[in-house]
Amino acid sequence: MQLRHDPTYFAATLSLPADRRPAMYALYGYVRGADEIADNCALNGARRAALDDWQHELQAGVERGGSDHPVIAALVDAGPRYGMPLELLPDYMDSMRADCDDRVRMRTQDQLDRYMAGTATVGPVAAPLLDAPDGAVALLRLLGVAFQLTNFIRDVPIDWQMGRVYLPGLHEDDLAERAPSARMRDHIAQQVARARELFDDSEALTGMLPSPVRPGVRVARSVYLRVLDRVEENGYDVVTRSNRLRPWEAIRASSSALVS
């Protein structure tokens, strides 16, 4: 699942000790499962109930020490084995519930920040797998927010097609007309600058982690920073220009991170 949906994180996970990779795959499988529920338009009004069921399945699995669902079973096994704070995952689920409305509009920066803080709880949950010291947990959160904000910048037109506008300040007329107006470009430029600040503020994280896991973090950072470079190269046009990296560009960004 991780390779199919997110090759960047798959590559980063490969830097973990082999015995910890299944735990990271299980964590990814759980949060990806929630994301797919929230994105499943076929469920219509049942998405919140399906998310509740997914969350309750994990809670029940933790309480009884197992589950019939392979992803939940793997995560329940990994949690106590590595000291993963699975109790933080309801915050992630709350962010997924925000995606269940037919029209999602983040009207204020506070709304966006709350959403991203929820999705960024994945970092602290994964911290024990990285042997991250206590002082690194806050930086893992920051890095998670940086990743999420970069995704939102890159995926503005895709999210719009799904009825979602995550970046407050974007005008729906510009999105509907696919018009990269000056006001839209200015707003995207501000969000890119904010994302870069988050990457800068979390830069010390890599040096705080054990040597074996540093390459994976460097790769993920490098690929996402290259996305921001692309947005800037395209003049902050996120509606008529593609800001997704071609495979060879992601490989180049990854390679440069590994030799730096």
mmCIF file with all atom_site columns, N, CA and C in Angstrom, residues 16-77:
data_model
loop_
_atom_site.group_PDB
_atom_site.id
_atom_site.type_symbol
_atom_site.label_atom_id
_atom_site.label_alt_id
_atom_site.label_comp_id
_atom_site.label_asym_id
_atom_site.label_entity_id
_atom_site.label_seq_id
_atom_site.pdbx_PDB_ins_code
_atom_site.Cartn_x
_atom_site.Cartn_y
_atom_site.Cartn_z
_atom_site.occupancy
_atom_site.B_iso_or_equiv
_atom_site.pdbx_formal_charge
_atom_site.auth_seq_id
_atom_site.auth_comp_id
_atom_site.auth_asym_id
_atom_site.auth_atom_id
_atom_site.pdbx_PDB_model_num
ATOM 1   N N  . LEU A 1 16 ? 14.671  2.436  7.735  1.00 0.00 ? 16 LEU A N  1
ATOM 2   C CA . LEU A 1 16 ? 14.495  1.923  9.091  1.00 0.00 ? 16 LEU A CA 1
ATOM 3   C C  . LEU A 1 16 ? 15.112  0.534  9.214  1.00 0.00 ? 16 LEU A C  1
ATOM 4   N N  . PRO A 1 17 ? 15.477  0.144  10.433 1.00 0.00 ? 17 PRO A N  1
ATOM 5   C CA . PRO A 1 17 ? 15.877  -1.247 10.644 1.00 0.00 ? 17 PRO A CA 1
ATOM 6   C C  . PRO A 1 17 ? 14.762  -2.183 10.178 1.00 0.00 ? 17 PRO A C  1
ATOM 7   N N  . ALA A 1 18 ? 15.133  -3.297 9.590  1.00 0.00 ? 18 ALA A N  1
ATOM 8   C CA . ALA A 1 18 ? 14.156  -4.192 8.966  1.00 0.00 ? 18 ALA A CA 1
ATOM 9   C C  . ALA A 1 18 ? 13.055  -4.624 9.924  1.00 0.00 ? 18 ALA A C  1
ATOM 10  N N  . ASP A 1 19 ? 13.390  -4.799 11.205 1.00 0.00 ? 19 ASP A N  1
ATOM 11  C CA . ASP A 1 19 ? 12.381  -5.285 12.138 1.00 0.00 ? 19 ASP A CA 1
ATOM 12  C C  . ASP A 1 19 ? 11.334  -4.225 12.465 1.00 0.00 ? 19 ASP A C  1
ATOM 13  N N  . ARG A 1 20 ? 11.599  -2.947 12.130 1.00 0.00 ? 20 ARG A N  1
ATOM 14  C CA . ARG A 1 20 ? 10.645  -1.881 12.444 1.00 0.00 ? 20 ARG A CA 1
ATOM 15  C C  . ARG A 1 20 ? 9.796   -1.469 11.243 1.00 0.00 ? 20 ARG A C  1
ATOM 16  N N  . ARG A 1 21 ? 10.176  -1.915 10.084 1.00 0.00 ? 21 ARG A N  1
ATOM 17  C CA . ARG A 1 21 ? 9.422   -1.510 8.898  1.00 0.00 ? 21 ARG A CA 1
ATOM 18  C C  . ARG A 1 21 ? 7.970   -1.972 8.935  1.00 0.00 ? 21 ARG A C  1
ATOM 19  N N  . PRO A 1 22 ? 7.669   -3.212 9.361  1.00 0.00 ? 22 PRO A N  1
ATOM 20  C CA . PRO A 1 22 ? 6.257   -3.607 9.412  1.00 0.00 ? 22 PRO A CA 1
ATOM 21  C C  . PRO A 1 22 ? 5.415   -2.695 10.297 1.00 0.00 ? 22 PRO A C  1
ATOM 22  N N  . ALA A 1 23 ? 5.994   -2.191 11.379 1.00 0.00 ? 23 ALA A N  1
ATOM 23  C CA . ALA A 1 23 ? 5.255   -1.283 12.252 1.00 0.00 ? 23 ALA A CA 1
ATOM 24  C C  . ALA A 1 23 ? 4.941   0.021  11.533 1.00 0.00 ? 23 ALA A C  1
ATOM 25  N N  . MET A 1 24 ? 5.916   0.537  10.767 1.00 0.00 ? 24 MET A N  1
ATOM 26  C CA . MET A 1 24 ? 5.672   1.767  10.017 1.00 0.00 ? 24 MET A CA 1
ATOM 27  C C  . MET A 1 24 ? 4.658   1.531  8.910  1.00 0.00 ? 24 MET A C  1
ATOM 28  N N  . TYR A 1 25 ? 4.732   0.375  8.250  1.00 0.00 ? 25 TYR A N  1
ATOM 29  C CA . TYR A 1 25 ? 3.738   0.050  7.232  1.00 0.00 ? 25 TYR A CA 1
ATOM 30  C C  . TYR A 1 25 ? 2.341   -0.028 7.846  1.00 0.00 ? 25 TYR A C  1
ATOM 31  N N  . ALA A 1 26 ? 2.250   -0.585 9.053  1.00 0.00 ? 26 ALA A N  1
ATOM 32  C CA . ALA A 1 26 ? 0.952   -0.698 9.718  1.00 0.00 ? 26 ALA A CA 1
ATOM 33  C C  . ALA A 1 26 ? 0.396   0.679  10.058 1.00 0.00 ? 26 ALA A C  1
ATOM 34  N N  . LEU A 1 27 ? 1.252   1.563  10.564 1.00 0.00 ? 27 LEU A N  1
ATOM 35  C CA . LEU A 1 27 ? 0.810   2.925  10.873 1.00 0.00 ? 27 LEU A CA 1
ATOM 36  C C  . LEU A 1 27 ? 0.339   3.622  9.608  1.00 0.00 ? 27 LEU A C  1
ATOM 37  N N  . TYR A 1 28 ? 1.121   3.509  8.550  1.00 0.00 ? 28 TYR A N  1
ATOM 38  C CA . TYR A 1 28 ? 0.731   4.121  7.286  1.00 0.00 ? 28 TYR A CA 1
ATOM 39  C C  . TYR A 1 28 ? -0.584  3.527  6.784  1.00 0.00 ? 28 TYR A C  1
ATOM 40  N N  . GLY A 1 29 ? -0.731  2.208  6.902  1.00 0.00 ? 29 GLY A N  1
ATOM 41  C CA . GLY A 1 29 ? -1.954  1.573  6.454  1.00 0.00 ? 29 GLY A CA 1
ATOM 42  C C  . GLY A 1 29 ? -3.175  2.081  7.194  1.00 0.00 ? 29 GLY A C  1
ATOM 43  N N  . TYR A 1 30 ? -3.015  2.341  8.488  1.00 0.00 ? 30 TYR A N  1
ATOM 44  C CA . TYR A 1 30 ? -4.147  2.833  9.280  1.00 0.00 ? 30 TYR A CA 1
ATOM 45  C C  . TYR A 1 30 ? -4.546  4.236  8.851  1.00 0.00 ? 30 TYR A C  1
ATOM 46  N N  . VAL A 1 31 ? -3.569  5.147  8.754  1.00 0.00 ? 31 VAL A N  1
ATOM 47  C CA . VAL A 1 31 ? -3.915  6.529  8.413  1.00 0.00 ? 31 VAL A CA 1
ATOM 48  C C  . VAL A 1 31 ? -4.345  6.623  6.952  1.00 0.00 ? 31 VAL A C  1
ATOM 49  N N  . ARG A 1 32 ? -3.749  5.807  6.096  1.00 0.00 ? 32 ARG A N  1
ATOM 50  C CA . ARG A 1 32 ? -4.175  5.806  4.702  1.00 0.00 ? 32 ARG A CA 1
ATOM 51  C C  . ARG A 1 32 ? -5.593  5.265  4.581  1.00 0.00 ? 32 ARG A C  1
ATOM 52  N N  . GLY A 1 33 ? -5.922  4.268  5.384  1.00 0.00 ? 33 GLY A N  1
ATOM 53  C CA . GLY A 1 33 ? -7.281  3.752  5.382  1.00 0.00 ? 33 GLY A CA 1
ATOM 54  C C  . GLY A 1 33 ? -8.291  4.816  5.753  1.00 0.00 ? 33 GLY A C  1
ATOM 55  N N  . ALA A 1 34 ? -7.963  5.627  6.759  1.00 0.00 ? 34 ALA A N  1
ATOM 56  C CA . ALA A 1 34 ? -8.850  6.719  7.158  1.00 0.00 ? 34 ALA A CA 1
ATOM 57  C C  . ALA A 1 34 ? -8.984  7.740  6.037  1.00 0.00 ? 34 ALA A C  1
ATOM 58  N N  . ASP A 1 35 ? -7.878  8.051  5.388  1.00 0.00 ? 35 ASP A N  1
ATOM 59  C CA . ASP A 1 35 ? -7.880  9.016  4.294  1.00 0.00 ? 35 ASP A CA 1
ATOM 60  C C  . ASP A 1 35 ? -8.755  8.534  3.141  1.00 0.00 ? 35 ASP A C  1
ATOM 61  N N  . GLU A 1 36 ? -8.678  7.255  2.840  1.00 0.00 ? 36 GLU A N  1
ATOM 62  C CA . GLU A 1 36 ? -9.477  6.712  1.742  1.00 0.00 ? 36 GLU A CA 1
ATOM 63  C C  . GLU A 1 36 ? -10.963 6.713  2.077  1.00 0.00 ? 36 GLU A C  1
ATOM 64  N N  . ILE A 1 37 ? -11.300 6.497  3.338  1.00 0.00 ? 37 ILE A N  1
ATOM 65  C CA . ILE A 1 37 ? -12.702 6.587  3.748  1.00 0.00 ? 37 ILE A CA 1
ATOM 66  C C  . ILE A 1 37 ? -13.208 8.006  3.542  1.00 0.00 ? 37 ILE A C  1
ATOM 67  N N  . ALA A 1 38 ? -12.434 8.990  3.992  1.00 0.00 ? 38 ALA A N  1
ATOM 68  C CA . ALA A 1 38 ? -12.846 10.389 3.877  1.00 0.00 ? 38 ALA A CA 1
ATOM 69  C C  . ALA A 1 38 ? -12.978 10.821 2.420  1.00 0.00 ? 38 ALA A C  1
ATOM 70  N N  . ASP A 1 39 ? -12.203 10.198 1.529  1.00 0.00 ? 39 ASP A N  1
ATOM 71  C CA . ASP A 1 39 ? -12.232 10.566 0.112  1.00 0.00 ? 39 ASP A CA 1
ATOM 72  C C  . ASP A 1 39 ? -13.244 9.762  -0.696 1.00 0.00 ? 39 ASP A C  1
ATOM 73  N N  . ASN A 1 40 ? -13.890 8.788  -0.089 1.00 0.00 ? 40 ASN A N  1
ATOM 74  C CA . ASN A 1 40 ? -14.769 7.871  -0.815 1.00 0.00 ? 40 ASN A CA 1
ATOM 75  C C  . ASN A 1 40 ? -16.155 8.486  -0.995 1.00 0.00 ? 40 ASN A C  1
ATOM 76  N N  . CYS A 1 41 ? -16.346 9.133  -2.133 1.00 0.00 ? 41 CYS A N  1
ATOM 77  C CA . CYS A 1 41 ? -17.623 9.802  -2.383 1.00 0.00 ? 41 CYS A CA 1
ATOM 78  C C  . CYS A 1 41 ? -18.786 8.818  -2.444 1.00 0.00 ? 41 CYS A C  1
ATOM 79  N N  . ALA A 1 42 ? -18.511 7.567  -2.764 1.00 0.00 ? 42 ALA A N  1
ATOM 80  C CA . ALA A 1 42 ? -19.573 6.567  -2.861 1.00 0.00 ? 42 ALA A CA 1
ATOM 81  C C  . ALA A 1 42 ? -20.260 6.339  -1.522 1.00 0.00 ? 42 ALA A C  1
ATOM 82  N N  . LEU A 1 43 ? -19.552 6.650  -0.440 1.00 0.00 ? 43 LEU A N  1
ATOM 83  C CA . LEU A 1 43 ? -20.143 6.464  0.887  1.00 0.00 ? 43 LEU A CA 1
ATOM 84  C C  . LEU A 1 43 ? -21.127 7.570  1.241  1.00 0.00 ? 43 LEU A C  1
ATOM 85  N N  . ASN A 1 44 ? -21.065 8.695  0.498  1.00 0.00 ? 44 ASN A N  1
ATOM 86  C CA . ASN A 1 44 ? -21.950 9.832  0.746  1.00 0.00 ? 44 ASN A CA 1
ATOM 87  C C  . ASN A 1 44 ? -21.960 10.213 2.222  1.00 0.00 ? 44 ASN A C  1
ATOM 88  N N  . GLY A 1 45 ? -23.146 10.213 2.840  1.00 0.00 ? 45 GLY A N  1
ATOM 89  C CA . GLY A 1 45 ? -23.250 10.644 4.228  1.00 0.00 ? 45 GLY A CA 1
ATOM 90  C C  . GLY A 1 45 ? -22.762 9.640  5.240  1.00 0.00 ? 45 GLY A C  1
ATOM 91  N N  . ALA A 1 46 ? -22.297 8.484  4.783  1.00 0.00 ? 46 ALA A N  1
ATOM 92  C CA . ALA A 1 46 ? -21.856 7.438  5.708  1.00 0.00 ? 46 ALA A CA 1
ATOM 93  C C  . ALA A 1 46 ? -20.369 7.519  6.029  1.00 0.00 ? 46 ALA A C  1
ATOM 94  N N  . ARG A 1 47 ? -19.691 8.529  5.502  1.00 0.00 ? 47 ARG A N  1
ATOM 95  C CA . ARG A 1 47 ? -18.242 8.580  5.708  1.00 0.00 ? 47 ARG A CA 1
ATOM 96  C C  . ARG A 1 47 ? -17.873 8.775  7.174  1.00 0.00 ? 47 ARG A C  1
ATOM 97  N N  . ARG A 1 48 ? -18.584 9.654  7.868  1.00 0.00 ? 48 ARG A N  1
ATOM 98  C CA . ARG A 1 48 ? -18.271 9.870  9.288  1.00 0.00 ? 48 ARG A CA 1
ATOM 99  C C  . ARG A 1 48 ? -18.483 8.587  10.087 1.00 0.00 ? 48 ARG A C  1
ATOM 100 N N  . ALA A 1 49 ? -19.566 7.893  9.799  1.00 0.00 ? 49 ALA A N  1
ATOM 101 C CA . ALA A 1 49 ? -19.830 6.638  10.510 1.00 0.00 ? 49 ALA A CA 1
ATOM 102 C C  . ALA A 1 49 ? -18.738 5.616  10.211 1.00 0.00 ? 49 ALA A C  1
ATOM 103 N N  . ALA A 1 50 ? -18.266 5.577  8.964  1.00 0.00 ? 50 ALA A N  1
ATOM 104 C CA . ALA A 1 50 ? -17.198 4.639  8.607  1.00 0.00 ? 50 ALA A CA 1
ATOM 105 C C  . ALA A 1 50 ? -15.899 4.998  9.318  1.00 0.00 ? 50 ALA A C  1
ATOM 106 N N  . LEU A 1 51 ? -15.629 6.302  9.449  1.00 0.00 ? 51 LEU A N  1
ATOM 107 C CA . LEU A 1 51 ? -14.443 6.727  10.199 1.00 0.00 ? 51 LEU A CA 1
ATOM 108 C C  . LEU A 1 51 ? -14.573 6.361  11.671 1.00 0.00 ? 51 LEU A C  1
ATOM 109 N N  . ASP A 1 52 ? -15.779 6.540  12.215 1.00 0.00 ? 52 ASP A N  1
ATOM 110 C CA . ASP A 1 52 ? -16.004 6.140  13.611 1.00 0.00 ? 52 ASP A CA 1
ATOM 111 C C  . ASP A 1 52 ? -15.730 4.649  13.788 1.00 0.00 ? 52 ASP A C  1
ATOM 112 N N  . ASP A 1 53 ? -16.211 3.852  12.841 1.00 0.00 ? 53 ASP A N  1
ATOM 113 C CA . ASP A 1 53 ? -15.992 2.404  12.923 1.00 0.00 ? 53 ASP A CA 1
ATOM 114 C C  . ASP A 1 53 ? -14.496 2.072  12.865 1.00 0.00 ? 53 ASP A C  1
ATOM 115 N N  . TRP A 1 54 ? -13.768 2.773  11.992 1.00 0.00 ? 54 TRP A N  1
ATOM 116 C CA . TRP A 1 54 ? -12.329 2.538  11.850 1.00 0.00 ? 54 TRP A CA 1
ATOM 117 C C  . TRP A 1 54 ? -11.591 2.891  13.141 1.00 0.00 ? 54 TRP A C  1
ATOM 118 N N  . GLN A 1 55 ? -11.992 4.003  13.748 1.00 0.00 ? 55 GLN A N  1
ATOM 119 C CA . GLN A 1 55 ? -11.373 4.409  15.010 1.00 0.00 ? 55 GLN A CA 1
ATOM 120 C C  . GLN A 1 55 ? -11.728 3.434  16.129 1.00 0.00 ? 55 GLN A C  1
ATOM 121 N N  . HIS A 1 56 ? -12.987 3.036  16.195 1.00 0.00 ? 56 HIS A N  1
ATOM 122 C CA . HIS A 1 56 ? -13.420 2.110  17.246 1.00 0.00 ? 56 HIS A CA 1
ATOM 123 C C  . HIS A 1 56 ? -12.760 0.739  17.085 1.00 0.00 ? 56 HIS A C  1
ATOM 124 N N  . GLU A 1 57 ? -12.517 0.345  15.838 1.00 0.00 ? 57 GLU A N  1
ATOM 125 C CA . GLU A 1 57 ? -11.850 -0.937 15.597 1.00 0.00 ? 57 GLU A CA 1
ATOM 126 C C  . GLU A 1 57 ? -10.450 -0.929 16.202 1.00 0.00 ? 57 GLU A C  1
ATOM 127 N N  . LEU A 1 58 ? -9.754  0.199  16.078 1.00 0.00 ? 58 LEU A N  1
ATOM 128 C CA . LEU A 1 58 ? -8.423  0.294  16.680 1.00 0.00 ? 58 LEU A CA 1
ATOM 129 C C  . LEU A 1 58 ? -8.523  0.307  18.199 1.00 0.00 ? 58 LEU A C  1
ATOM 130 N N  . GLN A 1 59 ? -9.460  1.076  18.727 1.00 0.00 ? 59 GLN A N  1
ATOM 131 C CA . GLN A 1 59 ? -9.616  1.135  20.179 1.00 0.00 ? 59 GLN A CA 1
ATOM 132 C C  . GLN A 1 59 ? -9.937  -0.244 20.745 1.00 0.00 ? 59 GLN A C  1
ATOM 133 N N  . ALA A 1 60 ? -10.853 -0.949 20.082 1.00 0.00 ? 60 ALA A N  1
ATOM 134 C CA . ALA A 1 60 ? -11.215 -2.289 20.546 1.00 0.00 ? 60 ALA A CA 1
ATOM 135 C C  . ALA A 1 60 ? -10.032 -3.238 20.419 1.00 0.00 ? 60 ALA A C  1
ATOM 136 N N  . GLY A 1 61 ? -9.265  -3.093 19.349 1.00 0.00 ? 61 GLY A N  1
ATOM 137 C CA . GLY A 1 61 ? -8.095  -3.941 19.169 1.00 0.00 ? 61 GLY A CA 1
ATOM 138 C C  . GLY A 1 61 ? -7.063  -3.732 20.255 1.00 0.00 ? 61 GLY A C  1
ATOM 139 N N  . VAL A 1 62 ? -6.866  -2.473 20.637 1.00 0.00 ? 62 VAL A N  1
ATOM 140 C CA . VAL A 1 62 ? -5.924  -2.170 21.722 1.00 0.00 ? 62 VAL A CA 1
ATOM 141 C C  . VAL A 1 62 ? -6.402  -2.799 23.022 1.00 0.00 ? 62 VAL A C  1
ATOM 142 N N  . GLU A 1 63 ? -7.713  -2.712 23.284 1.00 0.00 ? 63 GLU A N  1
ATOM 143 C CA . GLU A 1 63 ? -8.259  -3.228 24.537 1.00 0.00 ? 63 GLU A CA 1
ATOM 144 C C  . GLU A 1 63 ? -8.176  -4.749 24.624 1.00 0.00 ? 63 GLU A C  1
ATOM 145 N N  . ARG A 1 64 ? -8.407  -5.424 23.497 1.00 0.00 ? 64 ARG A N  1
ATOM 146 C CA . ARG A 1 64 ? -8.398  -6.893 23.564 1.00 0.00 ? 64 ARG A CA 1
ATOM 147 C C  . ARG A 1 64 ? -7.093  -7.504 23.061 1.00 0.00 ? 64 ARG A C  1
ATOM 148 N N  . GLY A 1 65 ? -6.175  -6.641 22.614 1.00 0.00 ? 65 GLY A N  1
ATOM 149 C CA . GLY A 1 65 ? -4.861  -7.122 22.213 1.00 0.00 ? 65 GLY A CA 1
ATOM 150 C C  . GLY A 1 65 ? -4.806  -7.810 20.869 1.00 0.00 ? 65 GLY A C  1
ATOM 151 N N  . GLY A 1 66 ? -5.755  -7.507 19.990 1.00 0.00 ? 66 GLY A N  1
ATOM 152 C CA . GLY A 1 66 ? -5.740  -8.116 18.670 1.00 0.00 ? 66 GLY A CA 1
ATOM 153 C C  . GLY A 1 66 ? -6.938  -7.680 17.855 1.00 0.00 ? 66 GLY A C  1
ATOM 154 N N  . SER A 1 67 ? -6.943  -8.038 16.572 1.00 0.00 ? 67 SER A N  1
ATOM 155 C CA . SER A 1 67 ? -8.040  -7.665 15.681 1.00 0.00 ? 67 SER A CA 1
ATOM 156 C C  . SER A 1 67 ? -8.077  -8.630 14.511 1.00 0.00 ? 67 SER A C  1
ATOM 157 N N  . ASP A 1 68 ? -9.262  -8.783 13.922 1.00 0.00 ? 68 ASP A N  1
ATOM 158 C CA . ASP A 1 68 ? -9.393  -9.602 12.726 1.00 0.00 ? 68 ASP A CA 1
ATOM 159 C C  . ASP A 1 68 ? -8.932  -8.856 11.474 1.00 0.00 ? 68 ASP A C  1
ATOM 160 N N  . HIS A 1 69 ? -8.824  -7.525 11.578 1.00 0.00 ? 69 HIS A N  1
ATOM 161 C CA . HIS A 1 69 ? -8.364  -6.743 10.431 1.00 0.00 ? 69 HIS A CA 1
ATOM 162 C C  . HIS A 1 69 ? -6.841  -6.739 10.421 1.00 0.00 ? 69 HIS A C  1
ATOM 163 N N  . PRO A 1 70 ? -6.208  -7.108 9.318  1.00 0.00 ? 70 PRO A N  1
ATOM 164 C CA . PRO A 1 70 ? -4.742  -7.250 9.324  1.00 0.00 ? 70 PRO A CA 1
ATOM 165 C C  . PRO A 1 70 ? -3.993  -5.960 9.638  1.00 0.00 ? 70 PRO A C  1
ATOM 166 N N  . VAL A 1 71 ? -4.483  -4.823 9.156  1.00 0.00 ? 71 VAL A N  1
ATOM 167 C CA . VAL A 1 71 ? -3.803  -3.553 9.442  1.00 0.00 ? 71 VAL A CA 1
ATOM 168 C C  . VAL A 1 71 ? -3.912  -3.215 10.918 1.00 0.00 ? 71 VAL A C  1
ATOM 169 N N  . ILE A 1 72 ? -5.129  -3.339 11.461 1.00 0.00 ? 72 ILE A N  1
ATOM 170 C CA . ILE A 1 72 ? -5.335  -3.047 12.881 1.00 0.00 ? 72 ILE A CA 1
ATOM 171 C C  . ILE A 1 72 ? -4.530  -4.016 13.734 1.00 0.00 ? 72 ILE A C  1
ATOM 172 N N  . ALA A 1 73 ? -4.544  -5.286 13.367 1.00 0.00 ? 73 ALA A N  1
ATOM 173 C CA . ALA A 1 73 ? -3.802  -6.291 14.139 1.00 0.00 ? 73 ALA A CA 1
ATOM 174 C C  . ALA A 1 73 ? -2.320  -5.962 14.173 1.00 0.00 ? 73 ALA A C  1
ATOM 175 N N  . ALA A 1 74 ? -1.767  -5.558 13.038 1.00 0.00 ? 74 ALA A N  1
ATOM 176 C CA . ALA A 1 74 ? -0.341  -5.228 12.982 1.00 0.00 ? 74 ALA A CA 1
ATOM 177 C C  . ALA A 1 74 ? -0.029  -3.999 13.818 1.00 0.00 ? 74 ALA A C  1
ATOM 178 N N  . LEU A 1 75 ? -0.918  -3.004 13.784 1.00 0.00 ? 75 LEU A N  1
ATOM 179 C CA . LEU A 1 75 ? -0.678  -1.783 14.548 1.00 0.00 ? 75 LEU A CA 1
ATOM 180 C C  . LEU A 1 75 ? -0.835  -2.029 16.044 1.00 0.00 ? 75 LEU A C  1
ATOM 181 N N  . VAL A 1 76 ? -1.824  -2.827 16.406 1.00 0.00 ? 76 VAL A N  1
ATOM 182 C CA . VAL A 1 76 ? -2.025  -3.166 17.821 1.00 0.00 ? 76 VAL A CA 1
ATOM 183 C C  . VAL A 1 76 ? -0.821  -3.927 18.363 1.00 0.00 ? 76 VAL A C  1
ATOM 184 N N  . ASP A 1 77 ? -0.245  -4.772 17.547 1.00 0.00 ? 77 ASP A N  1
ATOM 185 C CA . ASP A 1 77 ? 0.956   -5.503 17.961 1.00 0.00 ? 77 ASP A CA 1
ATOM 186 C C  . ASP A 1 77 ? 2.154   -4.566 18.090 1.00 0.00 ? 77 ASP A C  1
#
